[in-house]
Short mmCIF file of C-alpha atoms and ligand atoms in Angstrom, two decimals:
data_model
loop_
_atom_site.label_atom_id
_atom_site.label_comp_id
_atom_site.label_asym_id
_atom_site.label_seq_id
_atom_site.Cartn_x
_atom_site.Cartn_y
_atom_site.Cartn_z
CA MET A 1464 0.24 0.05 -0.13
CA SER A 1465 1.58 3.15 -1.38
CA THR A 1466 1.43 6.05 0.97
CA MET A 1467 2.30 8.75 -1.56
CA PRO A 1468 0.78 8.86 -4.71
CA GLY A 1469 2.79 7.86 -7.54
CA LEU A 1470 5.10 5.87 -5.59
CA ASP A 1471 5.21 2.30 -5.57
CA ASP A 1472 5.85 -0.03 -2.19
CA ALA A 1473 9.25 -0.17 -2.45
CA ALA A 1474 10.00 3.61 -2.86
CA ALA A 1475 7.27 4.17 -0.35
CA GLU A 1476 8.88 1.89 2.10
CA LEU A 1477 12.58 3.45 1.71
CA ILE A 1478 11.43 6.89 2.26
CA HIS A 1479 9.42 5.86 5.30
CA ALA A 1480 12.84 4.29 6.85
CA GLU A 1481 14.52 7.48 6.30
CA ASP A 1482 11.94 9.22 7.72
CA GLU A 1483 11.77 7.23 11.09
CA HIS A 1484 15.43 7.66 11.67
CA LEU A 1485 16.99 10.90 10.05
CA ALA A 1486 16.44 14.24 11.37
CA HIS A 1487 14.25 16.25 9.41
CA ASN A 1488 16.63 18.80 8.42
CA TYR A 1489 15.52 18.65 5.03
CA HIS A 1490 12.19 18.27 2.81
CA PRO A 1491 13.31 16.10 -0.22
CA LEU A 1492 11.07 15.74 -3.08
CA PRO A 1493 9.49 12.26 -3.12
CA VAL A 1494 11.98 10.37 -5.32
CA VAL A 1495 14.47 7.57 -4.35
CA ILE A 1496 17.48 7.76 -6.63
CA ALA A 1497 19.38 4.17 -7.10
CA ARG A 1498 21.54 5.11 -9.95
CA GLY A 1499 23.18 7.95 -12.23
CA GLU A 1500 25.21 8.67 -14.67
CA GLY A 1501 25.67 11.66 -16.93
CA ALA A 1502 22.93 14.28 -16.65
CA TRP A 1503 20.45 11.46 -15.70
CA VAL A 1504 19.43 9.54 -12.75
CA THR A 1505 17.15 6.39 -12.07
CA ASP A 1506 15.23 5.92 -9.39
CA VAL A 1507 14.42 2.60 -7.29
CA GLU A 1508 11.67 1.74 -9.93
CA GLY A 1509 13.82 2.34 -12.87
CA LYS A 1510 12.02 5.49 -13.90
CA ARG A 1511 14.78 8.10 -15.43
CA TYR A 1512 14.91 11.99 -14.36
CA LEU A 1513 16.80 14.54 -15.95
CA ASP A 1514 18.84 16.18 -13.12
CA LEU A 1515 18.60 20.15 -13.67
CA LEU A 1516 20.04 20.56 -9.61
CA SER A 1517 23.27 18.53 -9.68
CA ALA A 1518 23.79 18.62 -5.92
CA TYR A 1519 23.66 22.50 -6.19
CA SER A 1520 26.26 22.55 -8.71
CA ALA A 1521 28.57 19.87 -7.00
CA LEU A 1522 28.04 17.56 -10.11
CA ASN A 1523 29.26 20.02 -12.75
CA PHE A 1524 30.98 17.25 -14.31
CA GLY A 1525 27.69 14.97 -14.20
CA HIS A 1526 27.11 11.86 -12.42
CA ARG A 1527 30.04 9.68 -12.38
CA HIS A 1528 31.97 11.26 -15.14
CA PRO A 1529 34.60 8.35 -16.26
CA ALA A 1530 37.63 10.15 -16.23
CA ILE A 1531 37.20 11.19 -12.38
CA VAL A 1532 35.76 7.98 -11.65
CA ALA A 1533 39.02 6.28 -13.15
CA ALA A 1534 41.33 8.83 -11.00
CA ALA A 1535 39.35 7.94 -7.76
CA THR A 1536 39.18 4.06 -8.63
CA GLU A 1537 42.99 4.42 -9.45
CA GLN A 1538 43.97 6.28 -5.92
CA LEU A 1539 41.30 3.66 -3.92
CA GLY A 1540 43.46 1.02 -5.26
CA ARG A 1541 46.99 2.49 -3.63
CA LEU A 1542 46.24 4.96 -1.00
CA THR A 1543 43.36 7.04 0.45
CA LEU A 1544 44.01 8.56 3.88
CA THR A 1545 47.16 10.01 5.55
CA SER A 1546 46.23 12.88 7.39
CA ARG A 1547 48.32 16.10 7.17
CA ALA A 1548 50.88 14.57 9.97
CA TYR A 1549 52.42 12.65 6.47
CA HIS A 1550 53.26 13.66 3.49
CA ASN A 1551 51.52 12.13 0.76
CA ASP A 1552 52.48 11.70 -2.98
CA ARG A 1553 49.34 13.30 -4.41
CA LEU A 1554 48.60 16.46 -2.55
CA GLY A 1555 51.80 18.42 -4.26
CA ALA A 1556 50.52 17.62 -7.74
CA PHE A 1557 46.75 18.57 -6.57
CA ALA A 1558 48.14 21.88 -4.87
CA ALA A 1559 50.16 23.18 -7.97
CA ALA A 1560 47.38 22.29 -10.32
CA LEU A 1561 44.88 24.11 -7.92
CA ALA A 1562 46.70 27.36 -7.55
CA GLU A 1563 48.07 27.67 -11.29
CA LEU A 1564 44.04 27.57 -12.15
CA CYS A 1565 43.53 30.30 -9.86
CA GLY A 1566 46.53 32.45 -10.81
CA LYS A 1567 47.79 32.25 -7.14
CA ASP A 1568 50.60 30.96 -4.82
CA LEU A 1569 49.21 28.67 -2.28
CA VAL A 1570 46.20 26.36 -1.51
CA LEU A 1571 44.81 25.43 1.70
CA PRO A 1572 42.99 22.15 1.18
CA MET A 1573 39.60 21.42 3.69
CA ASN A 1574 36.44 19.35 2.47
CA THR A 1575 32.87 21.18 2.84
CA GLY A 1576 32.45 24.50 1.74
CA ALA A 1577 31.70 25.87 4.74
CA GLU A 1578 34.94 24.69 6.36
CA ALA A 1579 36.54 26.66 2.83
CA VAL A 1580 34.61 29.75 4.24
CA GLU A 1581 35.82 29.22 7.90
CA THR A 1582 39.05 29.19 6.70
CA GLY A 1583 38.73 32.27 4.68
CA ILE A 1584 37.27 34.11 7.56
CA LYS A 1585 40.65 32.78 9.66
CA VAL A 1586 42.81 34.07 7.25
CA ALA A 1587 41.49 37.47 6.73
CA ARG A 1588 41.51 38.04 10.59
CA ALA A 1589 45.00 36.69 11.25
CA TRP A 1590 46.07 39.01 7.86
CA ALA A 1591 44.56 41.91 9.69
CA TYR A 1592 46.42 41.30 12.89
CA ARG A 1593 49.80 40.45 11.80
CA VAL A 1594 50.11 41.93 8.06
CA LYS A 1595 47.71 45.17 8.37
CA GLY A 1596 48.15 45.93 12.07
CA VAL A 1597 44.46 45.71 13.25
CA PRO A 1598 44.60 46.08 17.17
CA ALA A 1599 43.71 42.76 18.51
CA ASP A 1600 40.02 40.86 18.47
CA ALA A 1601 38.81 44.36 16.56
CA ALA A 1602 38.78 42.97 12.85
CA THR A 1603 35.59 42.91 11.09
CA VAL A 1604 34.56 41.38 7.69
CA VAL A 1605 31.89 42.93 5.72
CA VAL A 1606 29.09 40.64 4.06
CA ALA A 1607 25.96 40.81 1.58
CA ASN A 1608 22.37 40.65 2.76
CA GLY A 1609 20.80 37.29 1.27
CA ASN A 1610 24.02 35.82 1.24
CA PHE A 1611 24.41 31.88 1.59
CA HIS A 1612 28.08 30.44 2.93
CA GLY A 1613 26.95 27.26 4.67
CA ARG A 1614 25.95 26.25 7.99
CA THR A 1615 28.45 26.35 10.76
CA THR A 1616 27.30 28.61 13.98
CA THR A 1617 29.67 31.35 12.39
CA ILE A 1618 28.33 31.32 9.03
CA VAL A 1619 24.68 31.44 10.01
CA GLY A 1620 25.23 34.03 12.50
CA PHE A 1621 25.78 36.21 9.53
CA SER A 1622 23.04 35.03 7.54
CA ASP A 1623 20.16 37.15 7.50
CA ASP A 1624 17.82 34.27 6.61
CA PRO A 1625 15.65 33.65 9.43
CA ASP A 1626 15.38 29.70 9.04
CA ALA A 1627 19.08 29.50 8.95
CA ARG A 1628 19.74 31.54 11.87
CA ASP A 1629 16.94 31.67 14.41
CA GLY A 1630 17.57 29.67 17.40
CA PHE A 1631 21.05 29.21 17.13
CA GLY A 1632 22.72 31.96 18.60
CA PRO A 1633 24.68 33.50 20.37
CA PHE A 1634 26.80 34.37 17.34
CA THR A 1635 30.27 34.78 16.41
CA PRO A 1636 30.75 39.19 16.50
CA GLY A 1637 32.72 41.10 13.90
CA PHE A 1638 30.27 41.03 10.63
CA VAL A 1639 28.92 43.86 9.29
CA HIS A 1640 26.10 43.77 6.47
CA VAL A 1641 25.79 45.90 3.16
CA PRO A 1642 23.27 45.21 0.63
CA PHE A 1643 24.20 43.05 -2.28
CA GLY A 1644 25.29 44.58 -5.65
CA ASP A 1645 25.73 48.22 -3.83
CA ALA A 1646 29.40 48.86 -4.04
CA ALA A 1647 29.03 52.58 -2.38
CA ALA A 1648 27.64 50.63 0.68
CA ILE A 1649 30.66 48.43 0.81
CA GLU A 1650 33.00 51.55 0.33
CA ALA A 1651 30.98 53.20 3.26
CA ALA A 1652 31.01 50.09 5.71
CA ILE A 1653 34.88 49.94 5.32
CA ASP A 1654 36.89 51.41 8.33
CA GLU A 1655 40.61 51.45 9.81
CA ASN A 1656 39.53 47.64 11.26
CA THR A 1657 37.93 46.16 8.54
CA ALA A 1658 40.05 42.74 7.06
CA ALA A 1659 37.71 41.40 3.99
CA VAL A 1660 34.96 41.72 2.41
CA LEU A 1661 33.35 38.82 1.71
CA ILE A 1662 30.76 38.17 -1.11
CA GLU A 1663 29.57 35.36 -3.74
CA PRO A 1664 30.07 36.83 -6.87
CA ILE A 1665 26.73 35.72 -7.94
CA GLN A 1666 24.23 34.38 -4.93
CA GLY A 1667 23.30 30.78 -5.52
CA GLU A 1668 20.92 30.13 -2.79
CA ALA A 1669 19.35 33.37 -2.89
CA GLY A 1670 18.01 32.68 -6.45
CA VAL A 1671 20.88 33.04 -8.85
CA ILE A 1672 21.16 37.04 -7.90
CA ILE A 1673 23.33 38.38 -10.55
CA PRO A 1674 24.93 41.81 -9.24
CA PRO A 1675 24.78 44.72 -11.59
CA ASP A 1676 27.66 44.89 -14.10
CA GLY A 1677 30.38 46.75 -13.09
CA TYR A 1678 30.12 45.65 -8.99
CA LEU A 1679 32.75 42.80 -9.13
CA ARG A 1680 35.10 45.61 -10.43
CA ALA A 1681 34.14 48.27 -8.30
CA VAL A 1682 34.62 45.84 -5.42
CA ARG A 1683 38.24 45.16 -6.08
CA GLU A 1684 39.07 48.52 -6.84
CA ILE A 1685 37.66 49.54 -3.26
CA CYS A 1686 39.29 46.65 -1.82
CA THR A 1687 42.58 47.29 -3.14
CA ARG A 1688 42.50 50.94 -2.33
CA ARG A 1689 40.93 50.44 1.57
CA ASN A 1690 43.89 47.82 2.34
CA VAL A 1691 40.96 45.16 2.60
CA LEU A 1692 40.87 41.59 1.55
CA PHE A 1693 38.36 40.73 -1.27
CA ILE A 1694 37.24 37.07 -0.57
CA ALA A 1695 35.13 35.56 -3.37
CA ASP A 1696 32.92 32.65 -2.19
CA GLU A 1697 32.87 30.68 -5.78
CA ILE A 1698 32.04 27.40 -4.31
CA GLN A 1699 28.83 27.18 -5.96
CA SER A 1700 29.53 29.52 -8.82
CA GLY A 1701 32.80 28.71 -10.02
CA LEU A 1702 34.68 25.73 -11.57
CA GLY A 1703 32.88 26.18 -15.18
CA ARG A 1704 28.99 26.70 -14.16
CA VAL A 1705 28.86 30.36 -15.64
CA GLY A 1706 30.67 29.83 -18.65
CA GLU A 1707 34.07 30.96 -17.31
CA THR A 1708 36.29 29.14 -14.80
CA PHE A 1709 35.00 31.54 -12.16
CA ALA A 1710 32.23 33.88 -12.05
CA CYS A 1711 34.95 36.63 -11.27
CA ASP A 1712 36.06 36.30 -14.27
CA ARG A 1713 32.95 37.84 -15.92
CA GLU A 1714 34.07 40.76 -14.95
CA ALA A 1715 37.83 40.28 -15.37
CA VAL A 1716 38.58 40.45 -11.64
CA VAL A 1717 40.77 38.46 -9.27
CA PRO A 1718 39.82 38.20 -5.69
CA ASP A 1719 42.26 37.79 -2.96
CA LEU A 1720 41.28 34.71 -1.98
CA TYR A 1721 39.09 32.18 -3.91
CA LEU A 1722 36.77 29.81 -1.73
CA LEU A 1723 36.21 26.57 -3.59
CA GLY A 1724 34.21 23.35 -3.36
CA LYS A 1725 31.21 21.35 -4.50
CA ALA A 1726 32.06 20.73 -7.97
CA LEU A 1727 36.06 20.63 -6.83
CA GLY A 1728 34.93 16.94 -5.17
CA GLY A 1729 34.40 15.80 -9.06
CA GLY A 1730 30.91 14.50 -7.54
CA ILE A 1731 32.37 11.77 -5.76
CA LEU A 1732 33.74 13.58 -2.56
CA PRO A 1733 33.52 16.69 -0.60
CA VAL A 1734 36.93 18.71 -1.40
CA SER A 1735 37.06 22.35 -0.38
CA ALA A 1736 40.26 24.82 -0.57
CA VAL A 1737 41.17 28.56 -0.08
CA VAL A 1738 43.47 29.43 -2.63
CA ALA A 1739 45.55 33.09 -2.14
CA ASP A 1740 48.78 34.62 -2.70
CA ARG A 1741 51.95 33.87 -0.27
CA GLU A 1742 51.66 36.96 1.36
CA ILE A 1743 47.82 36.38 2.72
CA LEU A 1744 47.74 32.71 3.04
CA GLY A 1745 51.20 32.60 4.36
CA VAL A 1746 49.92 34.24 7.61
CA ILE A 1747 48.67 30.82 8.71
CA ARG A 1748 51.39 28.65 10.76
CA PRO A 1749 51.73 25.20 11.43
CA GLY A 1750 49.12 23.91 14.42
CA GLU A 1751 46.91 27.12 13.94
CA HIS A 1752 44.46 25.40 11.43
CA GLY A 1753 43.85 21.96 9.90
CA SER A 1754 41.60 19.18 9.10
CA THR A 1755 41.96 15.23 9.67
CA PHE A 1756 40.62 14.71 6.28
CA GLY A 1757 41.64 17.85 4.32
CA GLY A 1758 43.89 17.25 1.52
CA ASN A 1759 43.86 13.53 1.92
CA PRO A 1760 45.55 11.71 -1.19
CA LEU A 1761 41.68 10.41 -2.75
CA ALA A 1762 40.69 13.85 -2.32
CA ALA A 1763 43.96 15.22 -4.24
CA ALA A 1764 43.56 12.86 -6.74
CA VAL A 1765 40.16 13.64 -7.67
CA GLY A 1766 40.53 17.32 -7.34
CA LEU A 1767 43.76 17.23 -9.93
CA ARG A 1768 41.52 15.61 -12.38
CA VAL A 1769 38.86 18.03 -11.90
CA VAL A 1770 41.42 20.79 -12.28
CA GLU A 1771 42.90 19.18 -15.73
CA MET A 1772 39.39 19.15 -16.92
CA LEU A 1773 39.04 22.45 -16.34
CA GLN A 1774 42.30 23.59 -17.90
CA THR A 1775 40.97 22.34 -21.37
CA GLY A 1776 38.36 24.90 -21.24
CA GLU A 1777 35.76 22.46 -22.77
CA PHE A 1778 33.35 22.48 -19.88
CA GLN A 1779 33.24 26.27 -19.70
CA ARG A 1780 32.89 27.03 -23.18
CA ARG A 1781 29.73 24.17 -22.84
CA ALA A 1782 28.22 26.03 -20.08
CA ALA A 1783 28.73 29.47 -22.13
CA ALA A 1784 26.94 28.05 -25.32
CA LEU A 1785 24.28 25.83 -23.57
CA GLY A 1786 23.77 28.57 -21.47
CA GLU A 1787 22.87 31.19 -24.29
CA HIS A 1788 20.53 28.41 -25.66
CA LEU A 1789 18.67 27.83 -22.55
CA ALA A 1790 18.48 31.63 -21.71
CA ALA A 1791 16.34 32.43 -25.03
CA LYS A 1792 14.16 29.47 -24.25
CA LEU A 1793 13.58 30.70 -20.52
CA ASP A 1794 13.38 34.27 -21.44
CA ALA A 1795 10.35 33.26 -23.64
CA LEU A 1796 8.44 32.12 -20.39
CA VAL A 1797 8.49 35.35 -18.74
CA GLY A 1798 4.70 36.69 -18.88
CA HIS A 1799 3.87 32.89 -19.34
CA GLY A 1800 3.73 31.58 -15.46
CA VAL A 1801 7.07 33.02 -15.02
CA THR A 1802 7.78 36.45 -13.49
CA ALA A 1803 11.51 36.77 -13.53
CA VAL A 1804 14.27 34.58 -15.48
CA ARG A 1805 18.24 35.51 -14.17
CA ILE A 1806 20.85 33.54 -15.99
CA ALA A 1807 24.62 33.14 -16.16
CA GLY A 1808 26.12 30.38 -18.04
CA LEU A 1809 24.29 27.53 -16.95
CA TRP A 1810 22.66 28.43 -13.73
CA ALA A 1811 19.27 30.13 -13.87
CA GLY A 1812 16.80 31.33 -11.20
CA ILE A 1813 13.45 31.13 -12.77
CA ASP A 1814 10.70 33.28 -10.51
CA ILE A 1815 7.15 31.47 -10.60
CA ASP A 1816 4.22 33.56 -11.01
CA PRO A 1817 2.37 32.36 -7.37
CA ALA A 1818 -0.93 32.09 -9.72
CA VAL A 1819 0.70 29.31 -11.02
CA GLY A 1820 2.00 27.69 -7.63
CA THR A 1821 5.06 27.70 -5.38
CA GLY A 1822 8.38 26.79 -6.33
CA ARG A 1823 7.95 23.19 -4.63
CA ALA A 1824 4.41 22.55 -6.40
CA VAL A 1825 6.23 23.29 -9.69
CA ALA A 1826 9.43 20.93 -8.69
CA GLU A 1827 6.96 18.29 -7.80
CA ARG A 1828 5.06 18.73 -10.90
CA LEU A 1829 8.29 18.55 -12.89
CA LEU A 1830 9.22 15.46 -11.09
CA ALA A 1831 6.35 13.75 -12.33
CA ARG A 1832 7.38 14.41 -16.07
CA GLY A 1833 10.88 13.18 -15.35
CA VAL A 1834 12.77 16.49 -14.58
CA LEU A 1835 14.65 17.16 -11.07
CA VAL A 1836 14.98 20.81 -9.90
CA LYS A 1837 14.68 22.56 -6.60
CA ASP A 1838 12.76 25.45 -4.98
CA THR A 1839 14.59 28.08 -3.41
CA HIS A 1840 13.07 30.94 -1.01
CA GLY A 1841 9.29 29.75 -1.83
CA GLN A 1842 8.68 30.98 -5.44
CA THR A 1843 12.25 30.34 -7.15
CA ILE A 1844 13.34 27.39 -8.81
CA ARG A 1845 17.13 26.81 -9.64
CA ILE A 1846 18.49 25.12 -12.77
CA ALA A 1847 22.01 24.23 -12.64
CA PRO A 1848 22.19 20.81 -14.94
CA PRO A 1849 25.78 19.05 -15.09
CA LEU A 1850 27.66 20.78 -17.85
CA VAL A 1851 27.42 17.65 -19.99
CA VAL A 1852 23.92 17.80 -20.53
CA ARG A 1853 22.66 18.02 -24.32
CA GLY A 1854 20.99 20.95 -25.62
CA THR A 1855 18.47 18.58 -26.80
CA GLU A 1856 17.90 17.43 -23.27
CA LEU A 1857 17.40 20.95 -22.02
CA ASP A 1858 14.94 21.39 -24.88
CA TRP A 1859 12.98 18.67 -23.47
CA ALA A 1860 13.14 19.78 -19.79
CA VAL A 1861 11.84 23.47 -21.04
CA GLU A 1862 9.13 21.68 -22.91
CA GLN A 1863 8.48 19.89 -19.58
CA LEU A 1864 8.46 23.11 -17.39
CA THR A 1865 6.11 24.97 -20.10
CA LEU A 1866 3.63 21.89 -19.58
CA VAL A 1867 3.67 22.28 -15.97
CA LEU A 1868 2.78 26.25 -16.04
CA ALA A 1869 0.46 25.60 -18.59
CA ASP A 1870 -1.57 23.07 -16.44
C1 PLP B 2549 27.11 25.30 -0.71
C2 PLP B 2549 27.77 26.52 -0.54
C3 PLP B 2549 28.42 26.63 0.98
C4 PLP B 2549 28.62 25.85 1.76
O1 PLP B 2549 29.29 24.56 1.22
P1 PLP B 2549 28.80 23.09 2.33
O2 PLP B 2549 30.01 21.97 1.16
O3 PLP B 2549 27.64 22.53 1.81
O4 PLP B 2549 29.47 23.33 3.46
C5 PLP B 2549 29.17 27.78 1.12
N1 PLP B 2549 29.05 28.82 -0.11
C6 PLP B 2549 28.30 29.05 -1.04
C7 PLP B 2549 28.10 29.89 -1.79
C8 PLP B 2549 27.39 27.89 -1.23
O5 PLP B 2549 26.90 27.44 -2.26
#
């Protein structure tokens, strides 16, 4: 006896088993996935779905990309974990390749995105005290309204999303908020104790919010002139998603620190990093920061393969070309159940007309038609397909969306 419409007994049973023993910190769509390949996943009943979420861009190269699986498999047969108490024969090559991709000197490897953000904040504070000369415990970091940088207590403390922060205080002090996309507000918020400006070049969780043209260039100019570090959280926007290696490349801007994660792990395991020049990342001394798993040989082998794949430019070009194709199709939906579309490369935020229903309702109806998307902030659905998706597959997905909007 199926407890959910459209689900067979086996799927309903598996969902029930999850509900029994899992904390309810997520509200997943009612689909139980058993396999994945490229842009497609298959559920326990054998039904196929086009994955237009890509684990929030952690699957930029698709499910089980053969080149990444090969790197992981080879490494699984040799060495997986050493801790940083020893050297391993994989980490140096990964760090060198990633530093080169970023045009920087040094890499500090971590695991999750939130850890990269925490690391970036620690580095910025240490730089402020040891290099800039800010008085002890007085350093501040300027952040944007609507930000999403992860889920640790410090990070949710400078979120302005009540769902993320309410009930989890007291919070870490030292953060100053400004509206996103307003460079003048950043200028006004900076004083002699400001260590850094921390922003997403495009805000992902907020609904793919693209700042006005020239914003990133202005942030770069202000940070340089005021002796403040520019930290770009490229965890979701980076590594090919927007048709460039980094979203900062859209304005030919180079931040002082790149925060990377998600796709850096090739869809296989969590790999994150902070990448910066020696005079910044060099402020951290042995014993001051670390991670048991950060920089492990399996992560390094996977991360190196990911960087090699990005070095060809092929994925960036695909994202740019497919993104243009998708933009034309999505723009045609505005006024037909869609109130606004924002798109950068192969990354779109689509605001659903409330008359049609919520973002969640649209996501559920798309699920029934074999298309997986995730809603964010009520009325928005986000589209971030694996960059290996085909144009014809995107066309088919937009057809399904058009049908759902007309229902
Ligand atoms: C997902 C995300 C994070 C957090 O990454 P986790 O791996 O979930 O900790 C941080 N910043 C941005 C912009 C993200 O999209």
